[in-house]
Structures are given as C-alpha cells and as structure tokens.
Tab-separated table of N, CA and C in Angstrom:
chain	number	residue	atom	x	y	z
J	1	MET	N	-43.302	-8.105	204.468
J	1	MET	CA	-42.895	-9.069	203.387
J	1	MET	C	-44.181	-9.541	202.593
J	2	ASN	N	-45.232	-9.769	203.250
J	2	ASN	CA	-46.440	-10.165	202.509
J	2	ASN	C	-46.861	-9.132	201.484
J	3	SER	N	-46.699	-7.835	201.758
J	3	SER	CA	-47.082	-6.774	200.859
J	3	SER	C	-46.211	-6.839	199.647
J	4	ILE	N	-44.836	-7.161	199.874
J	4	ILE	CA	-44.001	-7.221	198.679
J	4	ILE	C	-44.523	-8.427	197.815
J	5	ILE	N	-44.862	-9.572	198.369
J	5	ILE	CA	-45.320	-10.772	197.637
J	5	ILE	C	-46.595	-10.378	196.949
J	6	ARG	N	-47.569	-9.688	197.582
J	6	ARG	CA	-48.782	-9.407	196.853
J	6	ARG	C	-48.553	-8.480	195.766
J	7	ARG	N	-47.676	-7.483	195.839
J	7	ARG	CA	-47.343	-6.511	194.771
J	7	ARG	C	-46.733	-7.205	193.541
J	8	ALA	N	-45.845	-8.288	193.880
J	8	ALA	CA	-45.076	-8.922	192.864
J	8	ALA	C	-46.044	-9.933	192.136
J	9	GLY	N	-47.115	-10.415	192.785
J	9	GLY	CA	-48.150	-11.235	192.165
J	9	GLY	C	-47.581	-12.564	191.588
J	10	SER	N	-47.849	-12.847	190.355
J	10	SER	CA	-47.574	-14.181	189.938
J	10	SER	C	-46.115	-14.145	189.330
J	11	ASP	N	-45.345	-13.040	189.461
J	11	ASP	CA	-44.002	-12.977	188.906
J	11	ASP	C	-43.038	-13.810	189.719
J	12	ILE	N	-43.433	-14.151	190.946
J	12	ILE	CA	-42.624	-14.941	191.905
J	12	ILE	C	-43.061	-16.375	191.735
J	13	SER	N	-42.011	-17.257	191.596
J	13	SER	CA	-42.300	-18.779	191.407
J	13	SER	C	-42.831	-19.242	192.754
J	14	GLU	N	-43.706	-20.309	192.687
J	14	GLU	CA	-44.286	-20.833	193.868
J	14	GLU	C	-43.324	-21.279	194.933
J	15	PRO	N	-42.275	-21.947	194.547
J	15	PRO	CA	-41.367	-22.452	195.605
J	15	PRO	C	-40.740	-21.267	196.379
J	16	PHE	N	-40.320	-20.161	195.635
J	16	PHE	CA	-39.679	-18.980	196.295
J	16	PHE	C	-40.862	-18.214	197.100
J	17	ARG	N	-41.968	-18.078	196.698
J	17	ARG	CA	-43.034	-17.421	197.442
J	17	ARG	C	-43.320	-18.181	198.639
J	18	ARG	N	-43.415	-19.509	198.598
J	18	ARG	CA	-43.727	-20.329	199.783
J	18	ARG	C	-42.569	-20.301	200.782
J	19	PHE	N	-41.345	-20.126	200.293
J	19	PHE	CA	-40.074	-19.924	201.169
J	19	PHE	C	-40.264	-18.652	201.993
J	20	LEU	N	-40.588	-17.519	201.219
J	20	LEU	CA	-40.723	-16.164	201.853
J	20	LEU	C	-41.840	-16.179	202.810
J	21	GLU	N	-42.891	-16.981	202.558
J	21	GLU	CA	-44.072	-16.994	203.553
J	21	GLU	C	-44.005	-17.930	204.620
J	22	GLY	N	-42.785	-18.658	204.505
J	22	GLY	CA	-42.574	-19.735	205.667
J	22	GLY	C	-43.544	-20.939	205.486
J	23	ASP	N	-43.813	-21.213	204.379
J	23	ASP	CA	-44.995	-22.218	204.124
J	23	ASP	C	-44.459	-23.522	203.335
J	24	LEU	N	-43.197	-23.914	203.459
J	24	LEU	CA	-42.630	-24.967	202.724
J	24	LEU	C	-43.218	-26.299	203.197
J	25	GLY	N	-43.732	-26.406	204.436
J	25	GLY	CA	-44.189	-27.650	204.991
J	25	GLY	C	-45.474	-28.182	204.293
J	26	SER	N	-46.313	-27.296	203.681
J	26	SER	CA	-47.423	-27.677	203.007
J	26	SER	C	-47.262	-27.642	201.483
J	27	TRP	N	-46.092	-27.595	201.034
J	27	TRP	CA	-45.927	-27.557	199.643
J	27	TRP	C	-45.803	-28.901	199.034
J	28	LEU	N	-46.512	-29.291	198.040
J	28	LEU	CA	-46.464	-30.585	197.457
J	28	LEU	C	-45.369	-30.549	196.427
J	29	ARG	N	-44.529	-31.460	196.664
J	29	ARG	CA	-43.326	-31.499	195.700
J	29	ARG	C	-43.670	-32.329	194.502
J	30	VAL	N	-43.304	-31.910	193.301
J	30	VAL	CA	-43.796	-32.580	192.133
J	30	VAL	C	-42.674	-32.772	191.115
J	31	GLU	N	-42.759	-33.675	190.225
J	31	GLU	CA	-41.896	-33.882	189.181
J	31	GLU	C	-42.664	-33.411	187.858
J	32	GLU	N	-42.179	-32.665	187.071
J	32	GLU	CA	-42.846	-32.124	185.915
J	32	GLU	C	-42.124	-32.279	184.596
J	33	TYR	N	-42.683	-32.765	183.633
J	33	TYR	CA	-41.918	-32.989	182.398
J	33	TYR	C	-42.942	-33.088	181.144
J	34	ARG	N	-42.372	-33.030	179.904
J	34	ARG	CA	-43.236	-33.181	178.811
J	34	ARG	C	-42.913	-34.566	178.060
J	35	GLU	N	-43.985	-35.143	177.536
J	35	GLU	CA	-43.825	-36.515	176.947
J	35	GLU	C	-44.715	-36.541	175.711
J	36	ASP	N	-44.355	-36.559	174.487
J	36	ASP	CA	-45.191	-36.626	173.326
J	36	ASP	C	-46.431	-35.743	173.365
J	37	GLY	N	-46.194	-34.424	173.485
J	37	GLY	CA	-47.228	-33.470	173.491
J	37	GLY	C	-48.135	-33.550	174.714
J	38	THR	N	-47.654	-34.151	175.703
J	38	THR	CA	-48.346	-34.240	176.999
J	38	THR	C	-47.482	-33.656	178.179
J	39	MET	N	-48.070	-32.796	179.009
J	39	MET	CA	-47.345	-32.391	180.195
J	39	MET	C	-47.706	-33.368	181.304
J	40	VAL	N	-46.630	-33.915	181.923
J	40	VAL	CA	-46.871	-34.903	183.040
J	40	VAL	C	-46.430	-34.339	184.268
J	41	VAL	N	-47.326	-34.421	185.304
J	41	VAL	CA	-47.010	-33.915	186.651
J	41	VAL	C	-47.174	-35.168	187.616
J	42	LYS	N	-46.056	-35.410	188.321
J	42	LYS	CA	-46.177	-36.613	189.260
J	42	LYS	C	-45.793	-36.073	190.712
J	43	ALA	N	-46.508	-36.657	191.653
J	43	ALA	CA	-46.252	-36.397	193.008
J	43	ALA	C	-46.243	-37.640	193.881
J	44	GLU	N	-45.295	-37.770	194.733
J	44	GLU	CA	-45.235	-39.067	195.579
J	44	GLU	C	-46.039	-38.690	196.842
J	45	VAL	N	-47.221	-39.445	196.950
J	45	VAL	CA	-48.057	-39.175	198.045
J	45	VAL	C	-48.635	-40.587	198.658
J	46	PRO	N	-47.693	-41.322	199.243
J	46	PRO	CA	-48.099	-42.691	199.629
J	46	PRO	C	-49.153	-42.622	200.791
J	47	GLY	N	-49.954	-43.640	200.897
J	47	GLY	CA	-50.939	-43.782	202.051
J	47	GLY	C	-52.148	-42.915	201.988
J	48	ILE	N	-52.498	-42.532	200.803
J	48	ILE	CA	-53.797	-41.655	200.672
J	48	ILE	C	-54.913	-42.489	199.921
J	49	ASP	N	-56.109	-42.015	200.152
J	49	ASP	CA	-57.119	-42.540	199.260
J	49	ASP	C	-57.451	-41.521	198.181
J	50	PRO	N	-57.108	-41.743	196.957
J	50	PRO	CA	-57.336	-40.708	195.913
J	50	PRO	C	-58.813	-40.270	195.753
J	51	ASP	N	-59.785	-41.189	196.087
J	51	ASP	CA	-61.134	-40.846	195.998
J	51	ASP	C	-61.537	-39.675	197.014
J	52	LYS	N	-60.965	-39.642	198.142
J	52	LYS	CA	-61.462	-38.610	199.136
J	52	LYS	C	-60.345	-37.582	199.645
J	53	ASP	N	-59.058	-37.998	199.255
J	53	ASP	CA	-57.936	-37.150	199.733
J	53	ASP	C	-57.297	-36.333	198.678
J	54	VAL	N	-57.736	-36.314	197.457
J	54	VAL	CA	-57.112	-35.560	196.484
J	54	VAL	C	-58.231	-34.723	195.761
J	55	ASP	N	-57.864	-33.416	195.514
J	55	ASP	CA	-58.757	-32.545	194.786
J	55	ASP	C	-57.766	-31.784	193.676
J	56	ILE	N	-58.177	-31.950	192.407
J	56	ILE	CA	-57.463	-31.483	191.256
J	56	ILE	C	-58.408	-30.442	190.587
J	57	THR	N	-58.107	-29.187	190.515
J	57	THR	CA	-58.969	-28.210	189.794
J	57	THR	C	-58.171	-27.418	188.800
J	58	LEU	N	-58.893	-26.997	187.741
J	58	LEU	CA	-58.281	-26.212	186.753
J	58	LEU	C	-58.926	-24.793	186.782
J	59	VAL	N	-57.991	-23.818	187.052
J	59	VAL	CA	-58.464	-22.353	187.209
J	59	VAL	C	-57.714	-21.621	186.171
J	60	GLY	N	-58.419	-21.194	185.040
J	60	GLY	CA	-57.695	-20.489	184.077
J	60	GLY	C	-56.518	-21.451	183.389
J	61	ASN	N	-55.302	-20.967	183.455
J	61	ASN	CA	-54.260	-21.681	182.863
J	61	ASN	C	-53.403	-22.216	184.049
J	62	GLU	N	-54.102	-22.552	185.197
J	62	GLU	CA	-53.369	-23.099	186.313
J	62	GLU	C	-54.014	-24.371	186.814
J	63	LEU	N	-53.287	-25.368	187.092
J	63	LEU	CA	-53.810	-26.589	187.705
J	63	LEU	C	-53.402	-26.685	189.160
J	64	GLN	N	-54.469	-26.824	189.978
J	64	GLN	CA	-54.284	-26.723	191.432
J	64	GLN	C	-54.475	-28.143	191.982
J	65	ILE	N	-53.452	-28.642	192.669
J	65	ILE	CA	-53.521	-30.060	193.228
J	65	ILE	C	-53.553	-29.880	194.682
J	66	ASP	N	-54.515	-30.444	195.382
J	66	ASP	CA	-54.534	-30.386	196.864
J	66	ASP	C	-54.655	-31.821	197.379
J	67	VAL	N	-53.802	-32.181	198.385
J	67	VAL	CA	-53.807	-33.583	198.941
J	67	VAL	C	-53.991	-33.422	200.424
J	68	ARG	N	-54.798	-34.230	201.029
J	68	ARG	CA	-54.874	-34.388	202.445
J	68	ARG	C	-54.287	-35.772	202.823
J	69	HIS	N	-53.411	-35.748	203.836
J	69	HIS	CA	-52.797	-36.893	204.233
J	69	HIS	C	-53.023	-37.121	205.818
J	70	GLU	N	-53.312	-38.326	206.177
J	70	GLU	CA	-53.498	-38.663	207.571
J	70	GLU	C	-52.868	-40.147	207.782
J	71	GLU	N	-52.000	-40.346	208.605
J	71	GLU	CA	-51.381	-41.507	208.889
J	71	GLU	C	-51.408	-41.857	210.466
J	72	LYS	N	-51.827	-42.904	210.835
J	72	LYS	CA	-51.826	-43.269	212.339
J	72	LYS	C	-51.172	-44.617	212.406
J	73	THR	N	-50.267	-44.746	213.444
J	73	THR	CA	-49.620	-45.945	213.882
J	73	THR	C	-49.864	-46.255	215.283
J	74	GLU	N	-50.054	-47.429	215.638
J	74	GLU	CA	-50.296	-47.842	217.093
J	74	GLU	C	-49.333	-48.977	217.435
J	75	HIS	N	-48.915	-48.802	218.750
J	75	HIS	CA	-47.988	-49.862	219.170
J	75	HIS	C	-48.483	-50.182	220.632
J	76	LYS	N	-48.739	-51.486	220.786
J	76	LYS	CA	-49.197	-51.890	222.072
J	76	LYS	C	-48.124	-53.025	222.509
J	77	ASP	N	-47.723	-52.937	223.799
J	77	ASP	CA	-46.948	-53.973	224.336
J	77	ASP	C	-47.196	-54.031	225.942
J	78	LYS	N	-46.359	-54.848	226.553
J	78	LYS	CA	-46.620	-54.959	227.998
J	78	LYS	C	-46.417	-53.802	228.997
J	79	ARG	N	-45.639	-52.878	228.320
J	79	ARG	CA	-45.308	-51.659	229.207
J	79	ARG	C	-46.438	-50.534	228.778
J	80	GLY	N	-47.179	-50.641	227.812
J	80	GLY	CA	-48.098	-49.675	227.547
J	80	GLY	C	-48.577	-49.639	226.118
J	81	TYR	N	-49.067	-48.328	225.835
J	81	TYR	CA	-49.693	-48.170	224.472
J	81	TYR	C	-49.134	-46.806	223.864
J	82	ARG	N	-48.717	-46.869	222.721
J	82	ARG	CA	-48.297	-45.696	222.090
J	82	ARG	C	-49.023	-45.543	220.664
J	83	THR	N	-49.460	-44.323	220.284
J	83	THR	CA	-49.975	-44.105	219.018
J	83	THR	C	-49.333	-42.779	218.491
J	84	GLU	N	-49.188	-42.792	217.116
J	84	GLU	CA	-48.571	-41.565	216.572
J	84	GLU	C	-49.386	-41.159	215.371
J	85	PHE	N	-49.625	-39.911	215.222
J	85	PHE	CA	-50.412	-39.326	214.071
J	85	PHE	C	-49.526	-38.418	213.290
J	86	ARG	N	-49.607	-38.542	212.026
J	86	ARG	CA	-49.066	-37.559	211.033
J	86	ARG	C	-50.089	-37.226	210.146
J	87	TYR	N	-50.411	-35.852	209.833
J	87	TYR	CA	-51.293	-35.417	208.955
J	87	TYR	C	-51.043	-34.009	208.544
J	88	GLY	N	-51.658	-33.712	207.325
J	88	GLY	CA	-51.444	-32.331	206.826
J	88	GLY	C	-52.122	-32.158	205.547
J	89	ASN	N	-52.210	-30.974	205.069
J	89	ASN	CA	-52.691	-30.653	203.784
J	89	ASN	C	-51.565	-30.089	202.928
J	90	PHE	N	-51.433	-30.649	201.764
J	90	PHE	CA	-50.315	-30.238	200.819
J	90	PHE	C	-51.069	-29.778	199.499
J	91	SER	N	-50.436	-28.723	198.901
J	91	SER	CA	-51.013	-28.191	197.665
J	91	SER	C	-49.826	-27.695	196.712
J	92	ARG	N	-50.206	-27.657	195.475
J	92	ARG	CA	-49.290	-27.086	194.483
J	92	ARG	C	-50.205	-26.455	193.356
J	93	THR	N	-49.668	-25.484	192.908
J	93	THR	CA	-50.293	-24.805	191.638
J	93	THR	C	-49.266	-24.838	190.474
J	94	ILE	N	-49.721	-25.368	189.457
J	94	ILE	CA	-48.837	-25.623	188.288
J	94	ILE	C	-49.325	-24.666	187.188
J	95	ALA	N	-48.465	-23.877	186.712
J	95	ALA	CA	-48.834	-22.974	185.503
J	95	ALA	C	-48.743	-23.737	184.254
J	96	LEU	N	-49.827	-23.705	183.549
J	96	LEU	CA	-49.849	-24.505	182.273
J	96	LEU	C	-49.393	-23.627	181.019
J	97	PRO	N	-48.678	-24.274	180.109
J	97	PRO	CA	-48.109	-23.379	179.011
J	97	PRO	C	-49.154	-22.890	178.086
J	98	ALA	N	-50.380	-23.474	177.984
J	98	ALA	CA	-51.419	-23.152	177.085
J	98	ALA	C	-52.760	-23.516	177.680
J	99	PRO	N	-53.760	-22.844	177.107
J	99	PRO	CA	-55.138	-23.098	177.661
J	99	PRO	C	-55.505	-24.593	177.359
J	100	VAL	N	-56.164	-25.398	178.335
J	100	VAL	CA	-56.506	-26.674	178.110
J	100	VAL	C	-58.032	-26.912	178.530
J	101	ASP	N	-58.536	-27.891	178.094
J	101	ASP	CA	-59.972	-28.346	178.491
J	101	ASP	C	-59.813	-29.316	179.545
J	102	GLU	N	-60.696	-29.106	180.640
J	102	GLU	CA	-60.497	-30.145	181.760
J	102	GLU	C	-60.971	-31.448	181.453
J	103	LYS	N	-61.721	-31.701	180.402
J	103	LYS	CA	-62.075	-33.015	179.926
J	103	LYS	C	-60.944	-33.774	179.353
J	104	ASP	N	-59.891	-33.195	178.945
J	104	ASP	CA	-58.721	-33.780	178.388
J	104	ASP	C	-57.704	-34.211	179.460
J	105	ILE	N	-57.847	-33.645	180.662
J	105	ILE	CA	-56.869	-33.973	181.758
J	105	ILE	C	-57.208	-35.285	182.290
J	106	ARG	N	-56.104	-36.131	182.570
J	106	ARG	CA	-56.306	-37.479	183.044
J	106	ARG	C	-55.480	-37.584	184.326
J	107	ALA	N	-56.034	-38.084	185.431
J	107	ALA	CA	-55.277	-38.379	186.666
J	107	ALA	C	-55.318	-39.755	187.063
J	108	SER	N	-54.249	-40.295	187.591
J	108	SER	CA	-54.204	-41.673	188.143
J	108	SER	C	-53.462	-41.802	189.370
J	109	TYR	N	-53.619	-42.809	190.140
J	109	TYR	CA	-52.922	-42.975	191.393
J	109	TYR	C	-52.471	-44.417	191.468
J	110	ASN	N	-51.183	-44.703	191.489
J	110	ASN	CA	-50.677	-46.155	191.501
J	110	ASN	C	-49.417	-46.173	192.347
J	111	ASP	N	-49.289	-47.175	193.242
J	111	ASP	CA	-48.195	-47.326	193.982
J	111	ASP	C	-47.750	-46.038	194.850
J	112	GLY	N	-48.604	-45.262	195.235
J	112	GLY	CA	-48.192	-44.049	196.036
J	112	GLY	C	-47.824	-42.965	195.212
J	113	VAL	N	-48.033	-43.001	193.854
J	113	VAL	CA	-47.695	-41.917	192.998
J	113	VAL	C	-48.956	-41.276	192.294
J	114	LEU	N	-49.156	-40.038	192.488
J	114	LEU	CA	-50.260	-39.464	191.749
J	114	LEU	C	-49.696	-38.818	190.433
J	115	GLU	N	-50.378	-39.191	189.300
J	115	GLU	CA	-49.841	-38.693	187.954
J	115	GLU	C	-50.928	-37.985	187.345
J	116	VAL	N	-50.636	-36.801	186.930
J	116	VAL	CA	-51.621	-35.990	186.095
J	116	VAL	C	-50.962	-35.736	184.724
J	117	ARG	N	-51.926	-36.032	183.676
J	117	ARG	CA	-51.454	-35.843	182.301
J	117	ARG	C	-52.274	-34.909	181.659
J	118	ILE	N	-51.636	-33.761	181.039
J	118	ILE	CA	-52.350	-32.649	180.506
J	118	ILE	C	-51.932	-32.506	179.056
J	119	PRO	N	-52.784	-32.826	178.108
J	119	PRO	CA	-52.277	-32.594	176.585
J	119	PRO	C	-52.171	-31.095	176.257
J	120	VAL	N	-50.917	-30.731	175.895
J	120	VAL	CA	-50.640	-29.273	175.444
J	120	VAL	C	-50.056	-29.448	174.094
J	121	PRO	N	-50.203	-28.418	173.260
J	121	PRO	CA	-49.555	-28.414	171.964
J	121	PRO	C	-48.005	-28.168	172.129
J	122	ASP	N	-47.219	-28.809	171.241
J	122	ASP	CA	-45.821	-28.600	171.260
J	122	ASP	C	-45.391	-27.074	171.130
J	123	ASP	N	-46.173	-26.401	170.290
J	123	ASP	CA	-45.817	-25.039	170.098
J	123	ASP	C	-47.054	-24.205	170.543
J	124	PRO	N	-47.293	-23.899	171.791
J	124	PRO	CA	-48.453	-23.264	172.190
J	124	PRO	C	-48.516	-21.848	171.632
J	125	THR	N	-49.757	-21.416	171.524
J	125	THR	CA	-50.002	-20.054	171.025
J	125	THR	C	-49.239	-18.971	171.795
J	126	GLY	N	-49.016	-19.215	173.013
J	126	GLY	CA	-48.253	-18.236	173.870
J	126	GLY	C	-46.827	-18.168	173.693
J	127	ALA	N	-46.327	-18.886	172.664
J	127	ALA	CA	-44.910	-18.883	172.423
J	127	ALA	C	-44.447	-17.534	171.959
J	128	SER	N	-43.201	-17.182	172.078
J	128	SER	CA	-42.709	-15.854	171.798
J	128	SER	C	-42.675	-15.723	170.251
J	129	ARG	N	-42.954	-14.591	169.857
J	129	ARG	CA	-42.890	-14.176	168.504
J	129	ARG	C	-42.252	-12.773	168.333
J	130	LYS	N	-41.393	-12.655	167.347
J	130	LYS	CA	-40.767	-11.310	167.120
J	130	LYS	C	-41.795	-10.298	166.519
J	131	ILE	N	-41.684	-9.145	167.122
J	131	ILE	CA	-42.596	-8.016	166.781
J	131	ILE	C	-41.860	-6.978	166.057
J	132	PRO	N	-42.103	-6.751	164.706
J	132	PRO	CA	-41.312	-5.752	163.907
J	132	PRO	C	-41.430	-4.395	164.431
J	133	VAL	N	-40.278	-3.670	164.426
J	133	VAL	CA	-40.386	-2.213	164.824
J	133	VAL	C	-40.297	-1.221	163.672
J	134	ALA	N	-41.319	-0.337	163.560
J	134	ALA	CA	-41.354	0.535	162.515
J	134	ALA	C	-40.611	1.831	162.891
J	135	ARG	N	-40.047	2.370	161.821
J	135	ARG	CA	-39.287	3.750	162.098
J	135	ARG	C	-40.421	4.816	161.862
J	136	GLY	N	-40.130	5.973	162.434
J	136	GLY	CA	-41.075	7.129	162.351
J	136	GLY	C	-41.925	7.254	163.547
J	137	GLN	N	-43.123	7.820	163.341
J	137	GLN	CA	-44.001	7.996	164.389
J	137	GLN	C	-44.480	6.748	165.013
J	138	ALA	N	-44.693	6.654	166.354
J	138	ALA	CA	-45.065	5.455	167.061
J	138	ALA	C	-46.431	5.094	166.644
J	139	GLY	N	-46.509	3.773	166.292
J	139	GLY	CA	-47.736	3.099	165.914
J	139	GLY	C	-48.434	3.721	164.592
J	140	GLY	N	-47.614	4.455	163.853
J	140	GLY	CA	-48.139	5.037	162.650
J	140	GLY	C	-49.240	6.096	162.831
J	141	MET	N	-49.164	6.805	164.000
J	141	MET	CA	-50.095	7.698	164.351
J	141	MET	C	-49.835	9.119	163.535
J	142	THR	N	-50.850	9.801	163.298
J	142	THR	CA	-50.658	11.010	162.421
J	142	THR	C	-50.323	12.262	163.274
J	143	GLY	N	-50.375	12.210	164.627
J	143	GLY	CA	-50.020	13.276	165.437
J	143	GLY	C	-51.152	14.081	165.800
J	144	THR	N	-52.380	13.695	165.484
J	144	THR	CA	-53.523	14.480	165.922
J	144	THR	C	-54.480	13.589	166.899
J	145	GLY	N	-55.309	14.247	167.592
J	145	GLY	CA	-56.134	13.579	168.617
J	145	GLY	C	-55.470	13.313	169.919
J	146	PRO	N	-56.314	12.895	170.823
J	146	PRO	CA	-55.803	12.772	172.193
J	146	PRO	C	-54.584	11.709	172.403
J	147	GLU	N	-54.677	10.704	171.533
J	147	GLU	CA	-53.605	9.652	171.580
J	147	GLU	C	-52.211	10.203	171.238
J	148	ALA	N	-52.126	11.336	170.472
J	148	ALA	CA	-50.878	11.955	170.187
J	148	ALA	C	-50.106	12.388	171.223
J	149	GLY	N	-50.608	12.627	172.347
J	149	GLY	CA	-49.845	13.109	173.611
J	149	GLY	C	-50.138	14.600	173.721
J	150	PRO	N	-49.445	15.297	174.677
J	150	PRO	CA	-49.654	16.656	174.883
J	150	PRO	C	-48.936	17.537	173.871
J	151	ALA	N	-49.564	18.609	173.618
J	151	ALA	CA	-48.977	19.596	172.589
J	151	ALA	C	-47.778	20.220	173.259
J	152	THR	N	-46.789	20.659	172.481
J	152	THR	CA	-45.607	21.340	172.917
J	152	THR	C	-45.598	22.655	172.342
J	153	GLN	N	-45.096	23.611	173.064
J	153	GLN	CA	-44.949	25.018	172.539
J	153	GLN	C	-43.639	25.311	172.080
J	154	THR	N	-43.348	26.041	171.134
J	154	THR	CA	-42.017	26.373	170.736
J	154	THR	C	-41.778	27.803	170.815
C-alpha cells in the first residue's frame, strides 16, 4: 500500500492518504475558506500553549501546521488517587493556491482556536488558461533535427 501512495505522490489528498496509511489519529482537522483575498485556516486545539506547542512552517507552496497537545487531570478522594493523561502530536499540510511570502502570514490563538491568515491573490497566476491548438506539424517544427522523431522508410 505504501508503494502505491509513494508513486501517486501529491495527487492523493491528505485526508485520503492518511486514511490509507492508518494515520487519522494524528491528523489536525481544519476549517479552510477565503475572505477578502485572504486564505483563512482555523483549527480547534484547546488547552495548548501556542508559544511552545505550535510550529507553523512554509515549504514551497505548502503550509505545515504541527501541534503538540498534553493534558493531565488528577482526582484525589478518600478511596485513592487517579490521574489521566492525554497527549499527542497533530499535523496538517495545506496546499496554497499561489506562492506567498512567510512575512505576510499571520497566526493567532484565541479561545482554543488557532487561526492562520495567508494573503493570496484572487486570481493566482496558477489559474487555468486555455492553450490554443495549432493545425499542422506539432509545435511548428520543420521536421528536421532530433526533435522531429525517428525517420520512417517507405
């Protein structure tokens, strides 16, 4: 299964890839939308310290969000003592629609919600454009040279 995923590369969406790899437990669930030329990514991550538990990095046209979470509860009564730990690392990679400068990205944490704002153009340069098709020889080649392909005998 992993060889199939490696061959497919980035053509597989992250949720589906994580499902196939059995890695849904460490997947950071996000809300993603556009607002006035800004891409907004929100993740509900209560009980963290954003200064030490959150890493946000920009790699090419992808935003990587990593969150570490540790929660400890204790209960003491006449019959004994009980403590429970919940912890884990959660991550998410978000494909950005256009190149951005990391200096323009803003992140905030308020009431358990991590919010990342990325300014992106409304019509990114990566938008689809129609390519005209010329009739005749491919690419306007004259039929000579190595790019013309192998010679045929008649």
